[in-house]
Amino acid sequence: MTPPKVIVIGAGFSGLSAATTLAGQGYAVTLLEKNSSPGGRARSFSAQGFTFDMGPSWYWMPDVFEAYFNRFGRSTVDYYQLKRLDPSYAVVFGQDDIMQVPASVAELKALFESLEAGSARQLDKFLEQAAYKYEVGINQLVYKPGRSVKEFLDLRLLRDVLRMDVFQSFHKHIRRFFRHEKIIKLMEFPILFLGATPENTPALYSLMNYADIGLGTWYPMGGMYKIVEGMVQLAEEKGVRFCYDQEVQQIEVQQGMARKVRTATAAFEADVVVASADYHHVETELLPETCQSYTGTYWEKRTMAPSSLLFYLGVSKRLQNLQHHNLFFDEDFGLHAHQIYTTPAWPTKPLFYVSAPSLTDPSVAPPGCENLFVLIPVAPGLQDTEQVREKYYHLVMDRLERLTGQEIRSAVVYKRSYAHNDFISDYHAFKGNAYGLANTLRQTALLKPSLKSRKVSNLYYAGQLTVPGPGVPPSLISGQVVAAEVAKEYAAAPAVTEVSCT
């Protein structure tokens, strides 16, 4: 039999993962990408000798990446070289008040003990629990498709879930172990990757602290886009056919099944469609209303993870007092969080993050120069104007210059900003979000938008608005999970005629 045809929409991490996994299982996979290059939010661009990663900049959970490549008989080292960062990152609490977070657990314990007597022993206890949660959560729970409560009825798994503090907030959980304000801020930081406040995030996600402390912070030399390049190379080795500059305009449904995917220049027939593009956009813009699983009211009630205001800066000199990753926690997180989640508004005194990859990797900047990536978390759905961007550029740069004790703006030779309007234009991102759906208790597992359409029997979804959630490792896993569901349900689907990309 001719292999079943699968159309994957979107070449981000989840789309690449789904396409490669299905191609490796014998499906004929065509991947349609709106933009001229793969990677989705993890695309890259170069200007004036600088190379910028556009989105993800943290390489955590190296075991997830390794497991992904291992399933195809490959390893990460076949595609890129990793370097462990030490210190892992720096946390700036104020003028001359900077915590360098060491890669060594022993050194971190000593740092904790210098702040709070007994906290080294408490860190051991905390990490023992977090390691258990990581083992169960990452190796079992996140690979569940979240389509039925029956997936969780295994007695051992139920026992594991109860042990993982699913119904306690991370805010309360961390305060069972530590009292010092700086330690608490440091331990709550990884929760920001999940797109919710510690008060609204299940304590299950202390597994993120194990990812941080136990597994370390790494960097793929050449930049995060090296991961994308490796995944594309593997996908092509497995037979995935890539079609770029092919923005999908319609999914044609006949008798409850997606039969054609239409772009401006072609129509692609398929047995199965996997939408790795923005879930809300696919539902509301590409499908007829009668085929949509969720109402507009449903989407408006979702708690979205933040958007971001980003600046890509090329600096014509080397900088001091920065690490590869730098968290600026010199203002009140409570106020900033309130202006993201409770009363959405442009923040009064935002926290922000700066990455300086050129400190680790000379290839991303010209000699004697620095490559800076600046990120301010902001609420989704805000009015995004050039005037607002410029205001926040100077607000952040004022603080960056003061806290690092150097002039920077006068040496900026390249500057590009990126925010809500760009996320919408480039990715059709719902409300201009950057990270997807927040991982709150009410938006976990079965309570997320389903990875399979309720109305179109051969339409599946992958990515940050469905299971398991936001972030690069979860997106890698999302593609594998949806591929497994497709393989279970459409292994014997009839073949269709191939259509070219032009």
Coordinates of C-alpha atoms in Angstrom, one line a residue:
M1 CA 0.0 0.0 0.0
T2 CA 1.0 3.6 -0.6
P3 CA 1.7 5.1 2.8
P4 CA -0.9 7.4 4.3
K5 CA -0.4 11.1 3.6
V6 CA 0.0 13.5 6.6
I7 CA 0.0 17.2 6.3
V8 CA 1.7 19.0 9.2
I9 CA 1.0 22.8 9.5
G10 CA 3.8 24.7 11.1
A11 CA 7.5 24.0 11.4
G12 CA 8.1 24.9 15.0
F13 CA 9.4 22.4 17.5
S14 CA 6.2 20.5 17.8
G15 CA 5.6 20.4 14.1
L16 CA 9.1 19.2 13.4
S17 CA 8.8 16.6 16.1
A18 CA 5.4 15.3 14.9
A19 CA 6.5 15.3 11.2
T20 CA 9.7 13.4 11.8
T21 CA 8.1 10.9 14.2
L22 CA 5.4 10.1 11.7
A23 CA 7.8 9.9 8.7
G24 CA 10.0 7.5 10.8
Q25 CA 6.9 5.3 11.1
G26 CA 6.3 5.1 7.4
Y27 CA 3.9 8.0 6.7
A28 CA 4.3 10.3 3.8
V29 CA 4.7 13.6 5.5
T30 CA 4.5 17.1 4.0
L31 CA 5.2 20.0 6.3
L32 CA 3.7 23.4 5.4
E33 CA 5.4 26.5 6.9
K34 CA 4.0 30.0 6.7
N35 CA 7.4 31.7 6.9
S36 CA 10.5 31.3 4.7
S37 CA 12.5 29.3 7.3
P38 CA 11.7 26.6 9.9
G39 CA 11.7 26.9 13.7
G40 CA 8.6 28.9 14.5
R41 CA 9.4 31.1 17.5
A42 CA 12.9 29.6 17.6
R43 CA 13.9 31.1 14.2
S44 CA 17.1 33.0 13.8
F45 CA 18.3 36.0 11.9
S46 CA 21.6 37.8 11.1
A47 CA 22.4 41.5 10.7
Q48 CA 25.6 43.4 10.6
G49 CA 27.7 40.4 11.6
F50 CA 25.4 39.5 14.6
T51 CA 23.4 36.3 14.7
F52 CA 20.3 36.4 17.0
D53 CA 18.1 33.6 18.3
M54 CA 14.6 35.1 18.0
G55 CA 12.9 33.2 20.8
P56 CA 13.9 30.5 23.2
S57 CA 17.3 31.1 24.8
W58 CA 17.4 28.6 27.7
Y59 CA 18.5 25.0 27.1
W60 CA 17.1 23.0 30.0
M61 CA 16.1 19.3 30.3
P62 CA 18.9 18.0 28.1
D63 CA 17.6 14.4 28.6
V64 CA 14.4 15.3 26.6
F65 CA 16.4 16.4 23.6
E66 CA 18.7 13.4 23.8
A67 CA 15.8 11.0 24.1
Y68 CA 14.2 12.7 21.0
F69 CA 17.2 12.1 18.8
N70 CA 17.9 8.7 20.4
R71 CA 14.5 7.4 19.1
F72 CA 15.9 7.7 15.6
G73 CA 19.2 6.2 16.4
R74 CA 20.9 9.6 16.6
S75 CA 22.3 11.8 19.4
T76 CA 22.4 15.5 20.0
V77 CA 26.2 15.4 19.3
D78 CA 25.4 14.4 15.7
Y79 CA 23.9 17.9 15.2
Y80 CA 25.3 20.3 17.7
Q81 CA 27.7 20.7 20.6
L82 CA 26.6 21.6 24.1
K83 CA 28.4 23.6 26.7
R84 CA 27.3 23.7 30.3
L85 CA 27.2 27.2 31.8
D86 CA 28.8 28.0 35.1
P87 CA 27.5 30.0 36.7
S88 CA 24.2 28.9 35.3
Y89 CA 22.9 32.4 35.5
A90 CA 23.0 35.6 37.6
V91 CA 20.2 37.1 39.5
V92 CA 20.4 40.9 40.0
F93 CA 18.5 42.0 43.2
G94 CA 19.8 45.5 43.2
Q95 CA 22.9 47.8 43.0
D96 CA 25.9 45.7 43.9
D97 CA 23.6 42.9 44.9
I98 CA 24.1 40.0 42.4
M99 CA 23.7 36.3 43.1
Q100 CA 25.8 34.1 40.8
V101 CA 24.0 30.8 40.7
P102 CA 26.7 28.0 40.5
A103 CA 26.3 24.9 38.4
S104 CA 27.6 22.8 41.3
V105 CA 24.9 21.6 43.7
A106 CA 27.5 21.6 46.5
E107 CA 28.4 25.2 45.8
L108 CA 24.7 26.1 45.6
K109 CA 24.1 24.5 49.0
A110 CA 27.0 26.6 50.5
L111 CA 25.4 29.7 49.0
F112 CA 22.0 28.9 50.5
E113 CA 23.6 28.2 53.9
S114 CA 25.3 31.6 53.8
L115 CA 21.8 33.2 53.5
E116 CA 19.8 30.9 55.8
A117 CA 21.1 28.5 58.4
G118 CA 19.8 24.9 57.7
S119 CA 18.8 25.7 54.1
A120 CA 21.4 23.4 52.6
R121 CA 19.8 20.4 54.3
Q122 CA 16.4 21.7 53.2
L123 CA 17.6 22.0 49.6
D124 CA 18.5 18.3 49.7
K125 CA 15.0 17.4 50.8
F126 CA 13.4 19.7 48.3
L127 CA 15.5 18.3 45.4
E128 CA 14.8 14.7 46.4
Q129 CA 11.1 15.4 46.0
A130 CA 11.6 17.5 42.8
A131 CA 13.7 14.7 41.3
Y132 CA 10.9 12.2 41.9
K133 CA 8.4 14.6 40.3
Y134 CA 10.7 15.1 37.3
E135 CA 11.0 11.3 36.9
V136 CA 7.3 10.7 37.0
G137 CA 6.2 14.0 35.4
I138 CA 8.6 14.1 32.5
N139 CA 8.9 10.4 31.8
Q140 CA 5.2 9.5 32.3
L141 CA 2.6 12.2 32.8
V142 CA 3.7 14.6 30.0
Y143 CA 3.5 11.7 27.5
K144 CA -0.1 11.2 28.2
P145 CA -2.4 12.6 25.4
G146 CA -4.9 13.9 28.0
R147 CA -7.9 12.7 26.1
S148 CA -9.5 10.5 28.9
V149 CA -9.4 10.2 32.6
K150 CA -8.8 6.5 32.0
E151 CA -5.2 7.4 31.2
F152 CA -4.6 8.2 34.8
L153 CA -6.5 5.2 36.4
D154 CA -3.4 3.0 36.9
L155 CA -3.1 2.6 40.6
R156 CA 0.7 3.2 40.7
L157 CA 0.3 6.3 38.6
L158 CA -2.5 7.6 40.8
R159 CA -0.3 7.1 43.8
D160 CA 2.5 8.9 42.1
V161 CA 0.1 11.8 41.2
L162 CA -1.0 12.2 44.9
R163 CA 2.6 12.3 46.0
M164 CA 3.4 15.1 43.6
D165 CA 1.5 17.9 45.3
V166 CA -0.8 18.5 42.3
F167 CA -3.4 20.3 44.5
Q168 CA -1.0 22.5 46.4
S169 CA 0.4 25.8 45.0
F170 CA 4.1 26.2 44.4
H171 CA 3.9 29.4 46.5
K172 CA 3.0 27.4 49.6
H173 CA 5.2 24.4 48.8
I174 CA 8.4 26.4 48.5
R175 CA 7.8 28.2 51.8
R176 CA 7.6 24.8 53.6
F177 CA 11.4 24.6 52.9
F178 CA 12.8 28.1 52.9
R179 CA 12.3 31.5 54.5
H180 CA 14.9 33.7 53.0
E181 CA 13.5 36.1 50.4
K182 CA 16.3 35.7 47.9
I183 CA 16.2 31.9 48.1
I184 CA 12.5 32.0 47.5
K185 CA 12.8 34.3 44.5
L186 CA 15.5 32.1 43.1
M187 CA 13.4 28.9 43.5
E188 CA 10.3 30.6 42.1
F189 CA 12.0 31.8 39.0
P190 CA 11.7 28.6 36.9
I191 CA 7.9 28.8 37.4
L192 CA 7.9 31.9 35.1
F193 CA 8.6 29.6 32.2
L194 CA 5.2 28.0 32.8
G195 CA 3.3 31.3 32.3
A196 CA 1.6 31.6 35.7
T197 CA 2.3 33.0 39.1
P198 CA 3.6 30.6 41.9
E199 CA 0.3 31.1 43.7
N200 CA -1.6 29.6 40.7
T201 CA 0.9 26.9 39.7
P202 CA 0.7 23.4 41.1
A203 CA 3.6 22.4 43.3
L204 CA 4.1 19.5 40.8
Y205 CA 6.2 21.9 38.9
S206 CA 9.0 21.9 41.4
L207 CA 10.2 19.4 38.8
M208 CA 11.4 22.6 37.0
N209 CA 13.8 23.3 39.9
Y210 CA 15.3 19.8 39.4
A211 CA 15.7 20.6 35.7
D212 CA 17.5 23.8 36.7
I213 CA 19.7 22.7 39.6
G214 CA 20.0 18.9 39.0
L215 CA 20.4 18.8 35.2
G216 CA 21.9 22.2 34.6
T217 CA 21.8 25.1 32.2
W218 CA 23.4 24.4 28.8
Y219 CA 24.0 26.2 25.5
P220 CA 24.2 24.7 22.0
M221 CA 27.3 26.4 20.4
G222 CA 26.2 28.4 17.5
G223 CA 22.9 29.3 19.1
M224 CA 19.5 27.7 19.9
Y225 CA 18.8 27.6 16.1
K226 CA 21.3 24.8 15.9
I227 CA 18.6 22.6 17.5
V228 CA 16.2 23.5 14.7
E229 CA 18.8 22.8 12.0
G230 CA 19.5 19.4 13.5
M231 CA 15.8 18.6 13.7
V232 CA 15.3 19.7 10.1
Q233 CA 18.2 17.6 8.9
L234 CA 16.8 14.6 10.7
A235 CA 13.4 15.2 9.3
E236 CA 14.7 15.3 5.8
E237 CA 16.7 12.1 6.4
K238 CA 13.4 10.5 7.4
G239 CA 11.7 11.8 4.2
V240 CA 9.7 14.8 5.4
R241 CA 9.0 17.1 2.5
F242 CA 9.2 20.8 3.5
C243 CA 7.2 23.5 1.7
Y244 CA 8.1 27.1 2.9
D245 CA 6.2 30.3 2.3
Q246 CA 3.0 28.3 2.3
E247 CA 0.6 30.0 4.6
V248 CA -2.5 27.8 5.1
Q249 CA -5.7 29.6 4.3
Q250 CA -8.3 26.8 4.7
I251 CA -8.8 23.3 5.9
E252 CA -11.5 21.8 3.7
V253 CA -13.7 19.4 5.7
Q254 CA -15.9 16.8 4.0
Q255 CA -18.2 14.5 5.9
G256 CA -16.4 15.2 9.2
M257 CA -12.9 14.7 7.9
A258 CA -10.2 17.1 6.8
R259 CA -9.6 16.2 3.1
K260 CA -7.6 19.2 1.8
V261 CA -5.3 21.9 3.1
R262 CA -5.3 25.0 1.0
T263 CA -2.7 27.7 0.7
A264 CA -2.6 30.6 -1.7
T265 CA -0.9 28.6 -4.4
A266 CA -1.8 24.9 -3.8
A267 CA -4.2 22.4 -2.4
F268 CA -2.8 19.4 -0.5
E269 CA -4.9 16.3 -0.1
A270 CA -4.4 14.3 3.1
D271 CA -5.5 11.4 5.2
V272 CA -4.5 13.2 8.4
V273 CA -3.8 16.8 9.4
V274 CA -1.6 17.8 12.3
A275 CA -1.9 21.5 13.1
S276 CA 1.1 22.7 14.9
A277 CA 0.2 26.3 14.2
D278 CA -1.6 28.5 16.7
Y279 CA -4.6 26.4 17.9
H280 CA -7.0 29.3 18.2
H281 CA -6.1 30.6 14.7
V282 CA -6.6 27.1 13.2
E283 CA -10.0 26.7 14.8
T284 CA -11.4 30.2 14.2
E285 CA -9.8 31.1 10.8
L286 CA -9.1 27.8 9.0
L287 CA -12.2 25.8 9.8
P288 CA -15.9 26.5 9.2
E289 CA -17.7 27.4 12.4
T290 CA -19.6 24.1 12.5
C291 CA -16.2 22.3 12.7
Q292 CA -14.8 24.3 15.6
S293 CA -14.4 22.4 19.0
Y294 CA -14.3 25.5 21.2
T295 CA -16.4 28.7 21.3
G296 CA -15.1 32.3 21.4
T297 CA -16.2 32.5 25.0
Y298 CA -14.1 29.4 25.8
W299 CA -10.9 31.0 24.4
E300 CA -11.5 34.3 26.1
K301 CA -11.7 32.6 29.4
R302 CA -8.3 30.9 29.0
T303 CA -5.4 32.1 31.1
M304 CA -2.7 32.9 28.7
A305 CA 1.0 32.9 29.5
P306 CA 2.6 36.3 29.0
S307 CA 3.7 37.9 25.8
S308 CA 7.1 39.5 25.5
L309 CA 8.6 42.8 24.4
L310 CA 12.0 41.8 23.0
F311 CA 15.0 43.7 21.9
Y312 CA 17.8 42.3 19.8
L313 CA 20.9 44.5 20.3
G314 CA 24.3 44.5 18.6
V315 CA 26.8 46.4 20.8
S316 CA 30.2 47.6 19.4
K317 CA 32.2 46.8 22.6
R318 CA 32.6 44.1 25.2
L319 CA 30.5 44.5 28.3
Q320 CA 31.2 43.9 31.9
N321 CA 29.3 42.5 34.9
L322 CA 27.0 40.3 32.8
Q323 CA 26.7 36.5 32.6
H324 CA 25.3 34.5 29.7
H325 CA 21.8 34.6 31.4
N326 CA 20.9 37.5 33.7
L327 CA 17.6 38.0 35.6
F328 CA 16.9 41.5 36.8
F329 CA 14.7 41.1 40.0
D330 CA 15.4 44.6 41.3
E331 CA 11.7 45.5 41.3
D332 CA 8.6 44.0 42.9
F333 CA 7.5 40.8 41.1
G334 CA 4.1 41.0 42.8
L335 CA 3.3 44.3 41.1
H336 CA 4.6 43.1 37.7
A337 CA 2.7 39.8 38.0
H338 CA -0.5 41.8 38.9
Q339 CA -0.1 43.8 35.7
I340 CA 0.3 40.7 33.6
Y341 CA -2.5 38.4 35.1
T342 CA -4.9 40.5 37.2
T343 CA -5.3 43.9 35.6
P344 CA -3.5 43.5 32.2
A345 CA -1.5 46.7 31.5
W346 CA 2.0 47.7 30.4
P347 CA 4.1 47.2 33.6
T348 CA 5.0 50.1 35.8
K349 CA 8.3 48.7 37.0
P350 CA 8.9 45.5 35.0
L351 CA 11.4 42.7 35.8
F352 CA 13.4 41.8 32.8
Y353 CA 15.9 39.3 31.4
V354 CA 19.1 39.8 29.4
S355 CA 21.0 37.1 27.5
A356 CA 24.5 37.8 26.3
P357 CA 25.4 34.6 24.3
S358 CA 28.5 36.2 22.8
L359 CA 30.1 35.8 26.3
T360 CA 30.0 32.0 25.6
D361 CA 30.0 31.9 21.8
P362 CA 32.2 34.3 19.8
S363 CA 30.4 33.2 16.6
V364 CA 27.3 35.2 17.3
A365 CA 28.9 38.6 17.2
P366 CA 31.8 40.4 15.4
P367 CA 35.2 40.5 17.2
G368 CA 35.1 42.9 20.1
C369 CA 31.3 43.2 20.1
E370 CA 28.5 41.9 22.2
N371 CA 25.2 40.3 21.3
L372 CA 22.3 41.1 23.7
F373 CA 18.8 39.7 23.9
V374 CA 16.5 41.6 26.2
L375 CA 13.1 40.3 27.2
I376 CA 10.3 42.0 29.2
P377 CA 7.4 39.7 30.1
V378 CA 4.1 41.6 29.5
A379 CA 0.4 40.8 29.4
P380 CA -1.0 39.4 26.1
G381 CA -3.6 41.5 24.3
L382 CA -2.0 44.9 24.9
Q383 CA -1.9 47.7 22.4
D384 CA 1.6 47.5 20.9
T385 CA 3.0 50.7 19.4
E386 CA 6.5 51.9 18.4
Q387 CA 6.1 54.7 21.0
V388 CA 5.5 52.1 23.8
R389 CA 8.4 50.0 22.7
E390 CA 10.8 52.9 22.7
K391 CA 9.6 54.0 26.2
Y392 CA 10.4 50.5 27.6
Y393 CA 13.7 50.3 25.7
H394 CA 14.9 53.4 27.6
L395 CA 13.3 52.3 30.9
V396 CA 15.1 49.0 30.8
M397 CA 18.4 50.3 29.5
D398 CA 18.5 53.0 32.2
R399 CA 18.4 50.2 34.8
L400 CA 20.7 47.9 32.9
E401 CA 23.4 50.6 32.6
R402 CA 23.0 51.6 36.3
L403 CA 23.0 48.0 37.7
T404 CA 26.0 46.9 35.5
G405 CA 27.9 50.2 35.9
Q406 CA 28.5 50.9 32.3
E407 CA 27.2 52.9 29.3
I408 CA 25.7 50.7 26.7
R409 CA 23.2 52.6 24.5
S410 CA 25.9 54.8 22.9
A411 CA 27.5 51.6 21.6
V412 CA 24.4 50.0 20.2
V413 CA 25.0 49.6 16.5
Y414 CA 22.0 47.4 15.7
K415 CA 18.6 47.4 17.3
R416 CA 15.4 45.5 16.5
S417 CA 12.3 45.2 18.7
Y418 CA 9.7 42.5 18.6
A419 CA 6.3 42.3 20.5
H420 CA 2.6 41.5 20.2
N421 CA 2.1 42.7 16.6
D422 CA 5.0 40.6 15.4
F423 CA 3.8 37.5 17.2
I424 CA 0.5 37.9 15.5
S425 CA 1.9 38.7 12.1
D426 CA 4.5 35.9 12.1
Y427 CA 2.7 33.2 14.0
H428 CA -1.0 34.2 14.3
A429 CA -0.5 34.1 18.0
F430 CA -3.7 34.4 20.0
K431 CA -3.6 37.8 21.7
G432 CA 0.0 38.1 20.6
N433 CA 1.1 35.6 23.3
A434 CA 4.7 34.4 23.3
Y435 CA 4.5 31.2 25.4
G436 CA 1.0 29.8 25.0
L437 CA -1.4 28.6 27.6
A438 CA -0.5 29.1 31.3
N439 CA 0.1 25.9 33.2
T440 CA -2.5 26.6 36.0
L441 CA -4.3 23.7 37.8
R442 CA -7.4 24.4 35.8
Q443 CA -5.4 24.2 32.5
T444 CA -3.5 21.0 33.2
A445 CA -3.7 17.7 31.3
L446 CA -7.4 16.9 30.5
L447 CA -8.3 20.5 31.1
K448 CA -6.2 21.8 28.2
P449 CA -7.6 22.1 24.7
S450 CA -7.6 18.6 23.3
L451 CA -4.9 17.4 21.0
K452 CA -7.6 16.0 18.8
S453 CA -10.5 17.9 17.2
R454 CA -13.9 17.0 18.6
K455 CA -15.6 17.8 15.3
V456 CA -13.1 16.7 12.6
S457 CA -12.1 13.1 13.1
N458 CA -8.6 13.2 11.4
L459 CA -7.5 16.6 12.7
Y460 CA -4.9 16.8 15.5
Y461 CA -3.2 19.6 17.3
A462 CA 0.3 20.0 18.7
G463 CA 2.2 22.8 20.4
Q464 CA 1.9 25.2 23.3
L465 CA -1.9 25.6 23.4
T466 CA -2.5 21.9 24.0
V467 CA -0.8 19.1 26.0
P468 CA 1.7 19.1 27.6
G469 CA 2.2 22.9 27.6
P470 CA 4.6 25.7 26.9
G471 CA 8.3 25.5 26.5
V472 CA 10.7 23.8 24.1
P473 CA 11.0 20.4 25.8
P474 CA 7.2 20.1 26.1
S475 CA 6.8 21.1 22.5
L476 CA 9.2 18.3 21.4
I477 CA 7.1 15.9 23.5
S478 CA 3.8 17.3 22.1
G479 CA 4.8 16.3 18.6
Q480 CA 5.7 12.8 19.7
V481 CA 2.5 12.4 21.7
V482 CA 0.3 13.4 18.8
A483 CA 2.2 11.2 16.4
A484 CA 1.5 8.3 18.6
E485 CA -2.2 9.1 18.6
V486 CA -2.2 9.3 14.8
A487 CA -0.4 6.0 14.5
K488 CA -3.0 4.3 16.7
E489 CA -6.0 5.6 14.9
Y490 CA -5.0 6.1 11.2
A491 CA -2.3 3.5 10.5
A492 CA -4.4 2.0 7.7
A493 CA -5.8 5.2 6.3
P494 CA -6.2 5.1 2.4
A495 CA -3.6 6.9 0.3
V496 CA -4.2 10.0 -1.7
T497 CA -2.6 11.7 -4.7
E498 CA 0.5 13.8 -4.0
V499 CA 0.3 17.5 -4.8
S500 CA 3.4 19.7 -5.5
C501 CA 4.2 22.8 -3.4
T502 CA 3.8 25.2 -6.4

